[in-house]
Coordinates of C-alpha atoms in Angstrom, one line a residue:
M21 CA 23.2 -29.0 -29.4
A22 CA 24.3 -28.4 -25.8
A23 CA 21.8 -29.5 -23.1
T24 CA 20.0 -26.8 -21.3
A25 CA 21.4 -26.2 -17.8
K26 CA 19.0 -27.4 -15.1
K27 CA 17.7 -24.6 -12.9
A28 CA 18.8 -24.8 -9.3
E29 CA 16.2 -25.6 -6.6
L30 CA 14.9 -22.8 -4.4
T31 CA 16.6 -22.7 -1.0
Q32 CA 14.2 -21.8 1.8
I33 CA 15.3 -19.8 4.9
G34 CA 14.7 -21.9 8.0
G35 CA 16.1 -23.3 11.2
A36 CA 18.2 -21.1 13.4
D37 CA 18.6 -18.4 10.7
L38 CA 14.8 -17.9 10.4
K39 CA 14.3 -18.0 14.2
R40 CA 17.0 -15.4 14.8
F41 CA 15.6 -13.1 12.1
V42 CA 12.0 -13.3 13.3
V43 CA 12.9 -12.7 16.9
H44 CA 15.0 -9.7 16.0
S45 CA 12.2 -8.3 13.8
A46 CA 9.6 -8.9 16.5
L47 CA 11.8 -7.3 19.1
L48 CA 12.3 -4.2 16.9
S49 CA 8.6 -4.0 16.3
L50 CA 7.9 -4.1 20.1
I51 CA 10.5 -1.4 20.7
D52 CA 9.2 0.8 17.9
P53 CA 7.5 -0.6 14.8
V54 CA 8.3 2.6 12.8
R55 CA 11.8 2.7 11.6
G56 CA 12.0 6.1 10.0
E57 CA 10.2 8.8 8.0
P58 CA 7.9 7.5 5.2
T59 CA 8.6 8.4 1.6
R60 CA 6.1 9.5 -1.0
T61 CA 4.4 7.3 -3.5
S62 CA 3.3 8.4 -7.0
L63 CA -0.4 8.3 -6.1
E64 CA 0.2 11.0 -3.5
E65 CA 0.8 13.5 -6.3
N66 CA -1.9 15.7 -7.8
P67 CA -3.5 13.7 -10.6
D68 CA -3.8 16.9 -12.6
G69 CA -0.1 17.5 -12.2
D70 CA 2.5 17.3 -15.0
I71 CA 4.2 14.0 -15.8
S72 CA 6.9 14.8 -18.3
G73 CA 8.8 11.5 -18.9
G74 CA 7.6 8.2 -20.4
Q75 CA 9.2 6.3 -17.6
Q76 CA 7.3 8.3 -15.0
L77 CA 4.1 7.5 -16.9
K78 CA 4.8 3.8 -16.7
Q79 CA 5.8 3.9 -13.1
K80 CA 2.6 5.7 -12.1
F81 CA 0.6 3.3 -14.3
L82 CA 2.1 0.3 -12.4
D83 CA 1.3 1.8 -9.0
S84 CA -2.2 2.4 -10.2
F85 CA -2.7 -1.0 -11.6
A86 CA -1.4 -2.6 -8.4
L87 CA -4.0 -0.5 -6.5
I88 CA -6.9 -2.0 -8.4
C89 CA -5.4 -5.5 -8.0
S90 CA -5.8 -5.1 -4.2
T91 CA -9.3 -6.2 -3.5
S92 CA -9.6 -5.8 0.3
S93 CA -9.1 -3.1 2.9
S94 CA -6.6 -5.4 4.6
G95 CA -3.1 -4.9 3.1
A96 CA -1.9 -8.1 4.8
E97 CA -4.5 -10.1 2.7
T98 CA -4.3 -8.5 -0.7
A99 CA -1.4 -6.2 -1.1
S100 CA -0.3 -6.4 -4.7
A101 CA 2.8 -5.7 -6.8
V102 CA 3.2 -5.4 -10.6
C103 CA 6.1 -5.2 -13.0
L104 CA 6.0 -4.3 -16.7
E105 CA 7.9 -6.6 -19.1
Q106 CA 8.5 -5.3 -22.6
H107 CA 10.6 -7.8 -24.7
A108 CA 10.0 -7.4 -28.4
P109 CA 8.6 -9.0 -30.5
A110 CA 6.3 -10.4 -27.8
G111 CA 3.6 -8.2 -26.4
A112 CA 4.0 -6.5 -23.0
I113 CA 3.3 -8.5 -19.9
L114 CA 2.0 -7.2 -16.5
R115 CA 3.6 -9.6 -14.0
V116 CA 1.3 -9.5 -11.0
A117 CA 1.9 -10.8 -7.5
H118 CA -0.5 -10.8 -4.6
N119 CA 0.1 -11.5 -0.9
R120 CA -2.5 -14.3 -0.8
G121 CA -2.9 -14.9 -4.5
L122 CA -5.5 -13.7 -7.1
T123 CA -8.8 -15.4 -7.5
P124 CA -10.2 -16.3 -11.0
K125 CA -12.8 -13.5 -10.4
D126 CA -10.0 -11.0 -9.7
L127 CA -8.2 -12.0 -12.9
T128 CA -11.4 -11.7 -14.9
G129 CA -12.0 -8.2 -13.5
L130 CA -8.5 -7.1 -14.3
E131 CA -8.7 -8.4 -17.9
K132 CA -11.8 -6.2 -18.2
V133 CA -9.8 -3.2 -17.1
L134 CA -7.2 -3.9 -19.7
Q135 CA -10.0 -4.2 -22.3
I136 CA -11.2 -0.7 -21.3
L137 CA -7.7 0.6 -21.5
R138 CA -7.2 -0.8 -25.0
V139 CA -10.3 1.1 -26.1
V140 CA -8.7 4.2 -24.5
A141 CA -5.5 3.6 -26.5
R142 CA -7.5 3.4 -29.7
K143 CA -10.1 6.1 -29.0
G144 CA -8.6 8.0 -26.1
T145 CA -10.4 11.2 -26.7
Y146 CA -13.7 9.6 -25.8
F147 CA -12.6 8.8 -22.2
I148 CA -10.6 12.0 -21.9
R149 CA -13.9 13.9 -22.6
N150 CA -15.9 11.5 -20.4
P151 CA -13.7 10.4 -17.5
S152 CA -16.8 9.6 -15.4
R153 CA -17.6 6.8 -17.9
L154 CA -14.3 5.1 -17.1
L155 CA -14.8 5.7 -13.4
T156 CA -18.2 3.9 -13.6
Q157 CA -16.8 0.9 -15.5
L158 CA -13.9 0.5 -13.1
A159 CA -16.1 0.9 -10.0
M160 CA -18.1 -2.2 -11.2
Q161 CA -15.1 -4.1 -12.6
K162 CA -15.1 -6.7 -9.8
S163 CA -18.8 -7.2 -9.6
R164 CA -21.3 -9.0 -11.8
R165 CA -24.2 -7.7 -9.7
R166 CA -23.4 -4.0 -10.2
K167 CA -22.4 -3.5 -6.6
P168 CA -19.4 -1.7 -5.2
S169 CA -16.1 -3.6 -5.0
P170 CA -15.2 -5.1 -1.6
R171 CA -12.4 -2.6 -1.1
F172 CA -14.7 0.4 -1.6
S173 CA -17.3 -1.2 0.7
A174 CA -14.7 -1.6 3.4
W175 CA -13.8 2.0 3.4
L176 CA -17.2 3.4 2.8
S177 CA -18.8 1.4 5.7
N178 CA -17.2 4.1 7.9
W179 CA -20.0 6.5 6.8
T180 CA -22.9 4.5 5.5
E181 CA -25.4 1.9 6.6
V182 CA -24.8 -1.6 5.2
G183 CA -28.3 -3.1 5.1
S184 CA -29.7 -3.2 8.6
C185 CA -26.3 -3.8 10.2
Q186 CA -24.7 -1.2 12.5
S187 CA -21.2 -0.1 11.5
P188 CA -18.6 -0.6 14.2
R189 CA -17.4 2.9 13.2
R190 CA -20.7 4.5 13.8
F191 CA -19.3 7.6 15.3
E192 CA -17.0 8.3 12.3
K193 CA -19.9 7.5 10.0
R194 CA -22.1 10.1 11.7
G195 CA -19.1 12.4 11.9
I196 CA -18.8 13.0 8.2
R197 CA -22.6 13.4 7.8
N198 CA -22.9 15.8 10.7
F199 CA -19.8 17.7 9.5
L200 CA -21.2 18.2 6.0
R201 CA -24.6 19.3 7.3
E202 CA -23.0 21.8 9.7
A203 CA -20.5 23.1 7.2
H204 CA -23.3 23.7 4.6
S205 CA -25.3 25.5 7.3
R206 CA -22.4 27.7 8.2
L207 CA -21.7 28.6 4.6
L208 CA -25.3 29.6 4.1
A209 CA -25.3 31.7 7.3
G210 CA -22.0 33.4 6.3
Q211 CA -20.3 32.0 9.4
V212 CA -17.0 31.1 7.7
K213 CA -13.9 33.1 6.8
P214 CA -14.3 35.2 3.6
E215 CA -11.4 33.4 1.9
T216 CA -13.1 30.0 2.4
W217 CA -16.4 31.3 1.0
A218 CA -14.6 32.9 -1.9
K219 CA -13.4 29.6 -3.3
P220 CA -15.3 29.1 -6.6
G221 CA -17.6 26.1 -6.6
L222 CA -17.3 25.3 -2.9
K223 CA -21.0 25.6 -2.1
L224 CA -22.0 23.5 -5.1
W225 CA -19.3 20.9 -4.2
L226 CA -20.7 20.5 -0.6
E227 CA -24.3 20.2 -1.9
S228 CA -23.3 17.5 -4.4
C229 CA -21.8 15.2 -1.8
P230 CA -22.9 11.6 -2.5
F231 CA -23.1 10.7 1.2
T232 CA -26.8 11.5 1.2
A233 CA -27.4 7.9 -0.1
A234 CA -29.4 5.9 2.4
S235 CA -27.6 2.6 2.1
L236 CA -24.3 1.5 0.5
Q237 CA -26.2 -1.5 -0.9
T238 CA -28.2 0.7 -3.1
W239 CA -25.3 2.6 -4.6
S240 CA -24.9 2.2 -8.3
P241 CA -21.5 2.2 -10.1
A242 CA -22.4 5.7 -11.3
T243 CA -22.8 6.8 -7.7
M244 CA -19.5 5.2 -6.8
A245 CA -17.8 7.1 -9.7
M246 CA -19.4 10.3 -8.4
L247 CA -18.0 9.6 -4.9
I248 CA -14.5 9.0 -6.3
D249 CA -14.6 12.3 -8.2
W250 CA -16.0 14.1 -5.1
A251 CA -13.3 12.7 -2.9
S252 CA -10.6 13.7 -5.3
Q253 CA -11.9 17.3 -5.2
A254 CA -11.8 17.2 -1.4
R255 CA -8.2 16.1 -1.6
W256 CA -6.8 18.4 -4.3
L257 CA -9.2 21.3 -5.0
Y258 CA -10.9 22.1 -1.6
S259 CA -8.4 20.7 0.9
E260 CA -7.6 24.1 2.5
Q261 CA -11.2 25.0 2.7
L262 CA -12.0 21.6 4.2
Q263 CA -9.4 22.2 6.9
G264 CA -10.9 25.6 7.5
L265 CA -14.4 24.3 7.8
L266 CA -13.1 21.6 10.2
G267 CA -11.4 24.3 12.3
L268 CA -8.4 22.1 12.7
D269 CA -4.7 22.3 11.7
N270 CA -2.8 19.7 9.7
T271 CA -1.9 17.8 12.9
Q272 CA -5.5 17.3 13.9
K273 CA -8.0 15.6 11.6
P274 CA -10.9 13.2 12.0
P275 CA -10.3 9.6 11.0
W276 CA -12.8 9.8 8.1
L277 CA -10.6 12.3 6.3
D278 CA -7.8 9.9 5.7
S279 CA -10.4 7.4 4.4
L280 CA -11.7 10.1 2.1
Y281 CA -8.2 10.7 0.8
K282 CA -7.7 7.0 0.2
I283 CA -10.8 6.9 -2.0
A284 CA -9.4 9.9 -3.9
R285 CA -6.5 7.7 -5.0
Y286 CA -8.8 5.9 -7.4
R287 CA -9.2 8.9 -9.5
A288 CA -5.5 9.5 -9.5
A289 CA -5.0 5.8 -10.5
I290 CA -7.5 5.9 -13.3
K291 CA -6.2 9.1 -14.7
S292 CA -2.6 7.7 -14.6
M293 CA -3.7 4.6 -16.6
V294 CA -5.6 6.7 -19.1
K295 CA -2.6 9.0 -19.6
L296 CA -0.3 6.0 -20.4
A297 CA -2.9 4.5 -22.8
A298 CA -3.3 7.9 -24.6
K299 CA 0.3 8.9 -24.7
Q300 CA 1.9 5.4 -25.2
P301 CA -0.8 3.3 -26.8
E302 CA 1.8 0.8 -28.1
V303 CA 2.3 -0.4 -24.5
L304 CA -1.3 -1.6 -24.2
A305 CA -1.7 -2.8 -27.8
D306 CA -1.0 -6.4 -27.0
I307 CA -0.6 -6.6 -23.2
H308 CA -1.4 -9.6 -21.1
I309 CA -1.6 -10.4 -17.3
R310 CA 0.6 -13.1 -15.9
E311 CA 0.1 -14.1 -12.3
I312 CA 2.8 -15.3 -9.9
K313 CA 1.3 -18.0 -7.7
A314 CA 1.6 -17.0 -4.1
P315 CA 3.2 -19.6 -1.8
N316 CA 1.4 -20.7 1.3
S317 CA 2.0 -18.9 4.6
R318 CA 4.3 -20.6 7.1
Q319 CA 3.5 -21.0 10.8
F320 CA 6.0 -19.8 13.3
S321 CA 6.1 -19.8 17.1
L322 CA 8.5 -19.9 20.1
S323 CA 6.4 -22.4 22.0
N324 CA 9.3 -24.7 22.6
E325 CA 11.7 -22.0 23.8
R326 CA 12.3 -21.5 27.5
A327 CA 13.4 -17.8 27.5
P328 CA 13.9 -16.6 23.9
L329 CA 13.9 -12.9 24.8
L330 CA 16.7 -13.3 27.4
A331 CA 18.7 -15.5 25.1
A332 CA 18.4 -12.9 22.3
V333 CA 19.3 -10.0 24.6
K334 CA 22.3 -11.8 26.0
N335 CA 23.5 -12.6 22.6
L336 CA 23.2 -9.0 21.5
V337 CA 24.4 -7.0 24.5
R338 CA 26.4 -9.5 26.5
E339 CA 27.2 -8.2 30.0
D340 CA 24.5 -5.5 30.0
S341 CA 21.6 -8.0 29.5
G342 CA 20.2 -7.7 33.1
M343 CA 19.9 -3.9 32.9
I344 CA 18.5 -4.0 29.3
M345 CA 15.8 -6.5 30.3
E346 CA 14.7 -4.2 33.1
Q347 CA 14.6 -1.2 30.7
L348 CA 12.8 -3.3 28.1
E349 CA 10.0 -4.3 30.5
K350 CA 9.6 -0.7 31.5
H351 CA 9.5 0.4 27.9
L352 CA 6.9 -2.2 27.0
G353 CA 4.9 -1.5 30.2
T354 CA 4.9 -5.2 31.3
E355 CA 6.3 -7.4 34.0
D356 CA 6.6 -10.3 31.6
A357 CA 8.4 -9.3 28.4
E358 CA 9.0 -12.9 27.6
A359 CA 5.3 -13.6 27.2
Q360 CA 4.9 -10.4 25.1
L361 CA 7.7 -11.6 22.7
R362 CA 6.1 -15.1 22.5
R363 CA 2.7 -13.5 21.5
A364 CA 4.5 -11.3 19.0
C365 CA 6.1 -14.3 17.5
R366 CA 3.0 -16.4 17.1
L367 CA 2.8 -15.8 13.4
N368 CA 1.8 -16.9 9.9
L369 CA 4.7 -15.8 7.8
T370 CA 3.7 -14.3 4.5
L371 CA 5.9 -13.8 1.4
H372 CA 5.0 -10.2 0.5
A373 CA 4.1 -9.5 -3.1
E374 CA 7.3 -7.5 -3.8
M375 CA 9.3 -10.5 -2.7
Q376 CA 7.4 -12.9 -4.9
I377 CA 8.4 -10.6 -7.8
V378 CA 12.0 -10.9 -6.8
V379 CA 12.0 -14.7 -6.5
F380 CA 10.3 -15.0 -9.9
Y381 CA 12.9 -12.9 -11.7
E382 CA 15.7 -14.7 -9.9
G383 CA 14.4 -17.9 -11.5
N384 CA 13.6 -16.3 -14.8
P385 CA 16.3 -13.7 -15.4
S386 CA 15.5 -13.4 -19.2
S387 CA 12.1 -12.0 -18.2
A388 CA 13.4 -9.3 -15.9
P389 CA 11.9 -5.9 -16.7
R390 CA 14.1 -3.3 -18.4
M391 CA 12.6 -0.7 -16.2
P392 CA 13.6 -2.0 -12.7
F393 CA 10.4 -0.8 -11.0
I394 CA 7.7 -2.5 -8.9
G395 CA 4.3 -0.9 -8.8
T396 CA 2.7 -1.5 -5.4
S397 CA -0.8 -1.1 -4.0
K398 CA 0.6 0.2 -0.8
K399 CA 3.9 1.5 0.3
A400 CA 6.6 -1.1 0.7
C401 CA 7.3 -2.2 4.3
F402 CA 10.7 -1.6 5.9
L403 CA 12.0 -5.2 5.4
C404 CA 10.9 -5.3 1.7
H405 CA 12.6 -2.0 1.1
E406 CA 15.8 -3.0 2.8
Y407 CA 15.9 -6.4 1.0
L408 CA 15.5 -4.7 -2.4
L409 CA 18.4 -2.4 -1.6
R410 CA 20.6 -5.4 -1.1
H411 CA 19.4 -7.5 -4.1
P412 CA 21.4 -7.5 -7.4
L413 CA 18.3 -7.1 -9.5
R414 CA 18.1 -3.5 -8.2
L415 CA 14.3 -3.5 -8.3
Q416 CA 12.7 -0.5 -6.6
A417 CA 9.3 0.5 -5.3
S418 CA 8.1 4.0 -5.4
A419 CA 7.8 4.5 -1.6
C420 CA 8.3 2.9 1.9
H421 CA 6.1 3.4 5.0
Q422 CA 9.1 2.3 7.2
K423 CA 7.1 0.0 9.4
I424 CA 8.5 -3.4 10.3
Y425 CA 6.3 -6.6 10.3
P426 CA 7.5 -9.7 12.1
S427 CA 5.2 -11.8 9.9
W428 CA 7.5 -11.0 6.9
M429 CA 8.6 -14.2 5.3
P430 CA 12.3 -14.1 4.1
P431 CA 12.2 -14.9 0.4
P432 CA 13.7 -18.2 -0.8
Y433 CA 16.6 -17.8 -3.2
Y434 CA 18.3 -19.7 -6.0
P435 CA 21.9 -20.6 -5.1
I436 CA 24.5 -19.2 -7.5
P437 CA 27.6 -21.4 -8.1
G438 CA 30.7 -19.8 -6.6
R439 CA 28.8 -17.4 -4.4
F440 CA 29.2 -17.9 -0.7
K441 CA 26.1 -18.2 1.4
K442 CA 27.0 -15.2 3.5
S443 CA 26.9 -12.9 0.5
T444 CA 23.2 -13.5 -0.2
P445 CA 20.8 -10.6 0.2
F446 CA 19.0 -12.3 3.1
V447 CA 22.3 -12.8 5.1
K448 CA 23.2 -9.2 4.5
L449 CA 19.7 -8.0 5.6
S450 CA 19.8 -10.3 8.6
K451 CA 23.1 -8.9 9.8
N452 CA 21.8 -5.4 9.4
I453 CA 18.6 -6.2 11.4
E454 CA 20.8 -7.8 14.1
Q455 CA 23.0 -4.7 14.4
L456 CA 19.9 -2.4 14.3
T457 CA 18.3 -4.5 17.1
K458 CA 21.4 -4.2 19.3
R459 CA 21.6 -0.4 18.7
E460 CA 17.9 0.0 19.6
L461 CA 18.3 -2.0 22.8
L462 CA 21.2 0.2 23.8
T463 CA 19.7 3.6 22.8
A464 CA 16.0 3.5 22.1
L465 CA 14.4 2.1 25.3
T466 CA 14.3 5.5 27.0
A467 CA 13.3 7.5 23.8
P468 CA 9.7 8.3 22.7
R469 CA 8.3 6.2 19.9
R470 CA 8.0 7.7 16.4
P471 CA 4.5 8.6 15.2
R472 CA 2.6 5.9 13.3
N473 CA 2.8 6.1 9.5
Q474 CA 0.1 5.3 6.9
D475 CA 0.7 2.0 5.0
S476 CA -1.2 3.4 2.1
T477 CA -1.3 6.8 0.4
A478 CA -3.5 9.2 2.4
G479 CA -3.2 12.7 3.7
P480 CA -1.6 15.7 2.2
S481 CA 1.3 15.2 -0.2
L482 CA 4.7 15.6 1.4
T483 CA 5.8 18.1 -1.4
I484 CA 4.1 20.7 -3.5
T485 CA 3.0 19.1 -6.8
A486 CA 2.9 20.5 -10.2
T487 CA -0.3 21.9 -11.7
A488 CA 0.7 22.4 -15.4
S489 CA -1.5 21.0 -18.1
T490 CA -0.7 17.6 -19.5
G491 CA -2.2 18.4 -22.8
L492 CA -4.7 15.6 -22.5
G493 CA -7.5 17.6 -20.9
L494 CA -7.5 15.2 -17.9

């Protein structure tokens, strides 16, 4: 029997290659962190819309499962990515990556979710008739003390008291309470447009708002489920009426509205998981979670560099470097752009969850998913998106928010015999970022910055979504 070939060692990106890449990324971020128009993720679609194909069901399931894997309001801490492996005769595997790694408690909670979904697969009609039951169980899936999950608490603290502590977003917290009180009063007094008042169920929906709770600490999982359902109605059923009651157009909205829309994602996520379990129960019959161990972050700084910005500008634009430095300082609103770049490059580099997935399948090609899709808890960043486009695995995420993060760690790679180093995905990406930085220095320093995009899915959908029945009663 022939000996099994030894797997090559991972090659880390370091030295001058890493420094050049981080400096260019940081410079791009300082010039304008938004690199283009964001694309739409599956959780921005109406959860009551039609999903016709089995592949769409699986993709939305993966985005949904990734969302509940993310256990903090900070995407930098707990952004998650998931792939579905289906290699008969073995059962399906959910390959999960997490920016900072999953805790044992996280994994226990996720296993409980799969247990619930297996029940749905066997007796789906129960949860189809009683979706609030599933909402309640998922709301408490990360807690043994029947308290809201940390991610819910982080968002809901905008509006509710947490014990005796005062929320730093006190104005926004009061904003939603005052708005709901005033909107209800205007409705009762007939001080709204007739078309707003005519919407069936609007008055009852406002009266059923769960924000009357005195303290977030006292909220039960059932109350949390009611909040998710209420927020989903705000997003999909009463969004026009809500805008009318606010008296604002789509370009003006209070900060709490985006947070409300974020909470609505949980109902979309739960319904997506239920739909897959009900329509394709064989996927969940013998499914298991396998975690990818997140690598440690790497410290990076330019503390030993004399003038890293000037050196980078000279290398990029040559003879125009003096004029470009002046324009750059004006664009950044500073007299010391060097110091600003140094601060921007004082980083803990993190290997994003999507890139952990890529590295794993490079080293384990036989496990690579047949459906080349990565479910993500938040939209992929600009660098993850660009790296995936250049990688031979052809994995894709559902959406990109187009923002660039200098703390992005270039993924290590397995050298392939006979392939030149300059043909690796990182080298191709690095060259592209270098060219983009040069172009921005020459053309973007006198242009206005693009508007900031949401990392996660919030706000109105970018396209009109379907409303046809799925046949599941969901």
